[in-house]
XYZ file of C-alpha atoms in Angstrom:
257
model
C 97.744 106.727 43.758
C 95.948 104.973 40.914
C 99.201 103.412 39.693
C 99.708 101.783 43.119
C 96.215 100.349 43.040
C 96.876 98.842 39.636
C 100.352 97.541 40.476
C 100.869 93.771 40.382
C 103.706 93.903 42.936
C 102.621 92.234 46.219
C 104.773 94.686 48.226
C 103.191 97.741 46.619
C 99.741 96.166 46.963
C 100.345 95.643 50.695
C 101.551 99.234 51.158
C 98.591 100.588 49.209
C 96.133 98.593 51.299
C 97.696 99.899 54.533
C 97.460 103.470 53.212
C 93.772 102.930 52.473
C 93.226 101.422 55.941
C 95.134 104.269 57.610
C 97.639 101.866 59.199
C 100.687 102.703 57.082
C 103.644 104.235 58.981
C 101.885 104.583 62.378
C 103.071 107.237 64.813
C 105.795 105.942 67.106
C 104.606 107.924 70.122
C 101.051 106.886 70.812
C 98.981 105.082 73.431
C 99.086 101.953 71.285
C 102.723 101.493 72.262
C 101.460 100.470 75.678
C 100.827 96.961 74.396
C 104.580 96.506 73.827
C 106.195 95.117 77.013
C 108.569 97.515 78.737
C 111.224 94.783 78.999
C 111.157 94.325 75.219
C 111.742 98.028 74.634
C 114.582 98.025 77.177
C 116.194 95.048 75.460
C 115.963 96.871 72.135
C 117.514 100.014 73.655
C 120.430 97.997 75.084
C 121.097 96.504 71.644
C 120.992 99.957 70.007
C 123.408 101.452 72.559
C 125.775 98.492 72.284
C 125.937 98.752 68.494
C 126.153 102.557 68.529
C 129.094 102.429 70.954
C 131.147 100.674 68.263
C 131.186 103.760 66.036
C 130.330 106.412 68.661
C 133.024 105.780 71.301
C 131.927 108.687 73.517
C 128.871 106.621 74.532
C 131.148 104.280 76.488
C 133.422 106.947 77.980
C 132.954 107.531 81.701
C 132.223 111.138 82.632
C 133.135 113.086 85.758
C 129.993 111.951 87.587
C 130.952 108.298 87.167
C 128.420 107.395 84.456
C 128.813 106.890 80.726
C 126.363 108.563 78.297
C 125.007 105.105 77.440
C 124.286 104.420 81.127
C 122.568 107.805 81.470
C 120.365 107.080 78.462
C 119.411 103.709 79.958
C 118.679 105.214 83.401
C 116.565 107.946 81.794
C 114.549 105.275 80.009
C 114.061 103.238 83.207
C 113.409 106.155 85.538
C 110.003 107.000 86.982
C 109.454 109.613 89.670
C 107.828 107.753 92.603
C 104.253 108.903 93.166
C 105.000 109.745 96.808
C 107.816 112.123 95.803
C 105.709 114.183 93.432
C 106.935 117.215 91.461
C 110.666 117.867 91.753
C 110.212 121.583 91.109
C 110.157 123.313 94.498
C 108.017 126.096 93.001
C 105.183 123.700 92.115
C 101.845 124.242 93.884
C 101.714 120.662 95.177
C 105.356 120.101 96.039
C 106.575 117.908 98.892
C 109.853 116.410 97.624
C 112.549 116.748 100.308
C 116.190 117.122 99.308
C 118.854 115.210 101.229
C 120.818 118.461 101.459
C 118.652 121.575 101.389
C 121.673 123.764 100.580
C 122.477 121.741 97.468
C 120.909 123.207 94.336
C 122.329 120.611 91.950
C 120.012 119.698 89.084
C 118.195 116.412 89.623
C 118.692 113.736 86.992
C 117.638 110.064 86.915
C 121.210 108.987 87.751
C 121.559 111.212 90.838
C 117.946 111.125 92.020
C 118.555 108.765 94.977
C 121.498 110.859 96.171
C 119.693 114.226 96.040
C 116.176 113.238 97.180
C 115.404 111.959 100.690
C 112.834 109.268 99.879
C 111.792 108.575 103.492
C 111.070 112.205 104.371
C 109.403 112.775 100.994
C 107.086 109.803 101.613
C 106.273 111.156 105.086
C 105.504 114.600 103.654
C 103.267 112.946 101.045
C 101.220 111.206 103.751
C 101.002 114.306 105.951
C 99.752 116.262 102.947
C 96.832 113.820 102.608
C 95.655 114.242 106.213
C 92.699 116.582 106.572
C 92.628 119.356 109.153
C 89.936 120.479 111.546
C 88.345 123.672 110.247
C 88.191 125.060 113.819
C 91.402 124.014 115.589
C 93.607 123.063 112.645
C 94.426 119.716 114.275
C 94.844 116.574 112.125
C 91.561 114.721 111.732
C 91.057 110.987 112.166
C 90.241 108.684 109.251
C 86.594 107.652 109.281
C 87.541 103.965 109.469
C 90.237 104.374 112.125
C 90.015 102.328 115.327
C 89.617 105.371 117.534
C 86.862 107.033 115.498
C 84.988 103.732 115.046
C 85.097 103.255 118.805
C 83.956 106.841 119.352
C 80.926 106.409 117.081
C 80.006 103.133 118.779
C 80.196 104.678 122.245
C 78.115 107.602 121.004
C 75.274 105.137 120.502
C 75.840 102.963 123.570
C 76.429 105.643 126.224
C 72.741 106.690 126.454
C 71.795 103.038 127.191
C 69.769 102.829 130.396
C 67.963 100.016 132.175
C 65.007 101.210 134.243
C 66.529 104.682 134.107
C 69.960 103.537 135.328
C 73.025 103.708 133.023
C 75.096 100.616 132.376
C 78.285 100.518 134.454
C 81.633 101.157 132.800
C 82.840 97.586 133.333
C 79.623 96.099 131.962
C 79.787 98.399 128.956
C 83.371 97.337 128.216
C 82.413 93.681 128.513
C 79.401 94.169 126.235
C 81.530 95.783 123.532
C 84.146 93.060 123.821
C 81.623 90.217 123.638
C 79.309 91.672 120.998
C 81.594 93.766 118.802
C 85.230 92.687 119.223
C 85.089 88.990 120.108
C 81.483 87.913 119.564
C 80.635 85.019 121.897
C 78.566 83.501 119.093
C 78.686 83.891 115.344
C 75.923 86.455 115.206
C 74.773 87.641 111.823
C 73.870 91.187 110.910
C 73.890 94.272 113.073
C 73.701 94.313 116.851
C 70.130 95.130 117.828
C 68.349 96.204 120.967
C 66.868 92.713 121.250
C 70.322 91.089 121.024
C 71.621 93.412 123.739
C 68.597 92.544 125.874
C 69.272 88.804 125.484
C 72.962 89.363 126.250
C 72.224 91.300 129.436
C 69.917 88.499 130.600
C 72.508 85.816 129.820
C 75.068 87.697 131.912
C 72.649 88.048 134.805
C 72.926 91.827 134.777
C 69.150 92.070 134.517
C 66.541 89.658 135.807
C 64.709 87.371 133.406
C 61.510 89.116 134.422
C 62.804 92.429 133.107
C 60.922 93.523 130.003
C 62.761 94.688 126.885
C 60.830 97.965 127.110
C 62.782 98.787 130.279
C 65.851 99.251 128.072
C 65.859 102.709 126.550
C 68.217 105.359 125.232
C 69.283 103.349 122.183
C 67.739 102.634 118.797
C 66.345 99.254 117.806
C 69.476 98.693 115.699
C 73.029 99.830 116.499
C 74.311 101.486 113.340
C 77.983 101.638 114.332
C 80.304 98.662 114.544
C 84.006 97.925 114.474
C 83.999 96.022 111.200
C 85.118 99.083 109.254
C 88.244 99.148 111.403
C 88.911 95.424 111.761
C 87.421 94.150 108.502
C 86.416 90.496 108.392
C 89.325 89.454 110.645
C 88.828 89.710 114.380
C 91.561 91.456 116.413
C 93.918 89.323 118.450
C 93.885 91.768 121.351
C 91.147 93.761 123.043
C 90.342 97.183 121.653
C 91.114 98.750 125.004
C 94.744 97.647 124.768
C 95.311 99.554 121.536
C 97.336 102.731 122.001
C 95.524 105.993 121.380
C 96.379 108.555 118.719
C 98.327 111.323 120.473
C 97.177 113.978 117.989
C 93.481 113.302 118.445
C 91.514 116.057 120.143
C 89.424 113.503 122.033
C 89.844 110.036 123.512
C 87.011 107.587 123.123
C 88.118 105.878 126.334
C 87.142 108.977 128.299
C 83.576 108.640 127.030
C 82.941 105.378 128.852
């Protein structure tokens, strides 16, 4: 291309420079197209179809399914398979799409997708597919941050609590959890500790002021579990004990109290 390099034409000089830079005639299908807004591409497609329909009349002719070829092209451009529907091929390894009519074997296209696919049942199947199973019983497992499991882990630490060898009563234990974990009576910072529980028990009059902290045993110096993973920073508007239990769980934390 020596003649292009020596050309005095500004157009040829520009083309030559782009060839040297490797930016001349870029590939149309590349990741760089992602910077072009989708709406701009759709607007361009509409203009192309409108102009093409003037000399290609079949683009505007309605077919037996009620759509014109131009409308099908537009719907194909706009269409995205929802993530919760997944592969539409029922032979795929990870397939959970549910057809509205299981006997219907009609081919799925963007323009008949909503009629052939049951979105609600497909979304439900997607969620069920994500739930782990117990390796022993096969029952659905609880999420680690669920209310029930968070409560279970907390009770696992509090149940061994004893004062002078005597366990805390069920009602006192419920009140302690409510006041220190669900609706803290004061804006306490950090984890609940053995010392904080000791001060709480004294303030409630459940132990005498002469009782030493060493008389409380069965728990660690710091309670590792809490309900923040379940509730987050916001406190619940109702007590934890009023929350309905998961019917599929193989245990109930309430029975541990």
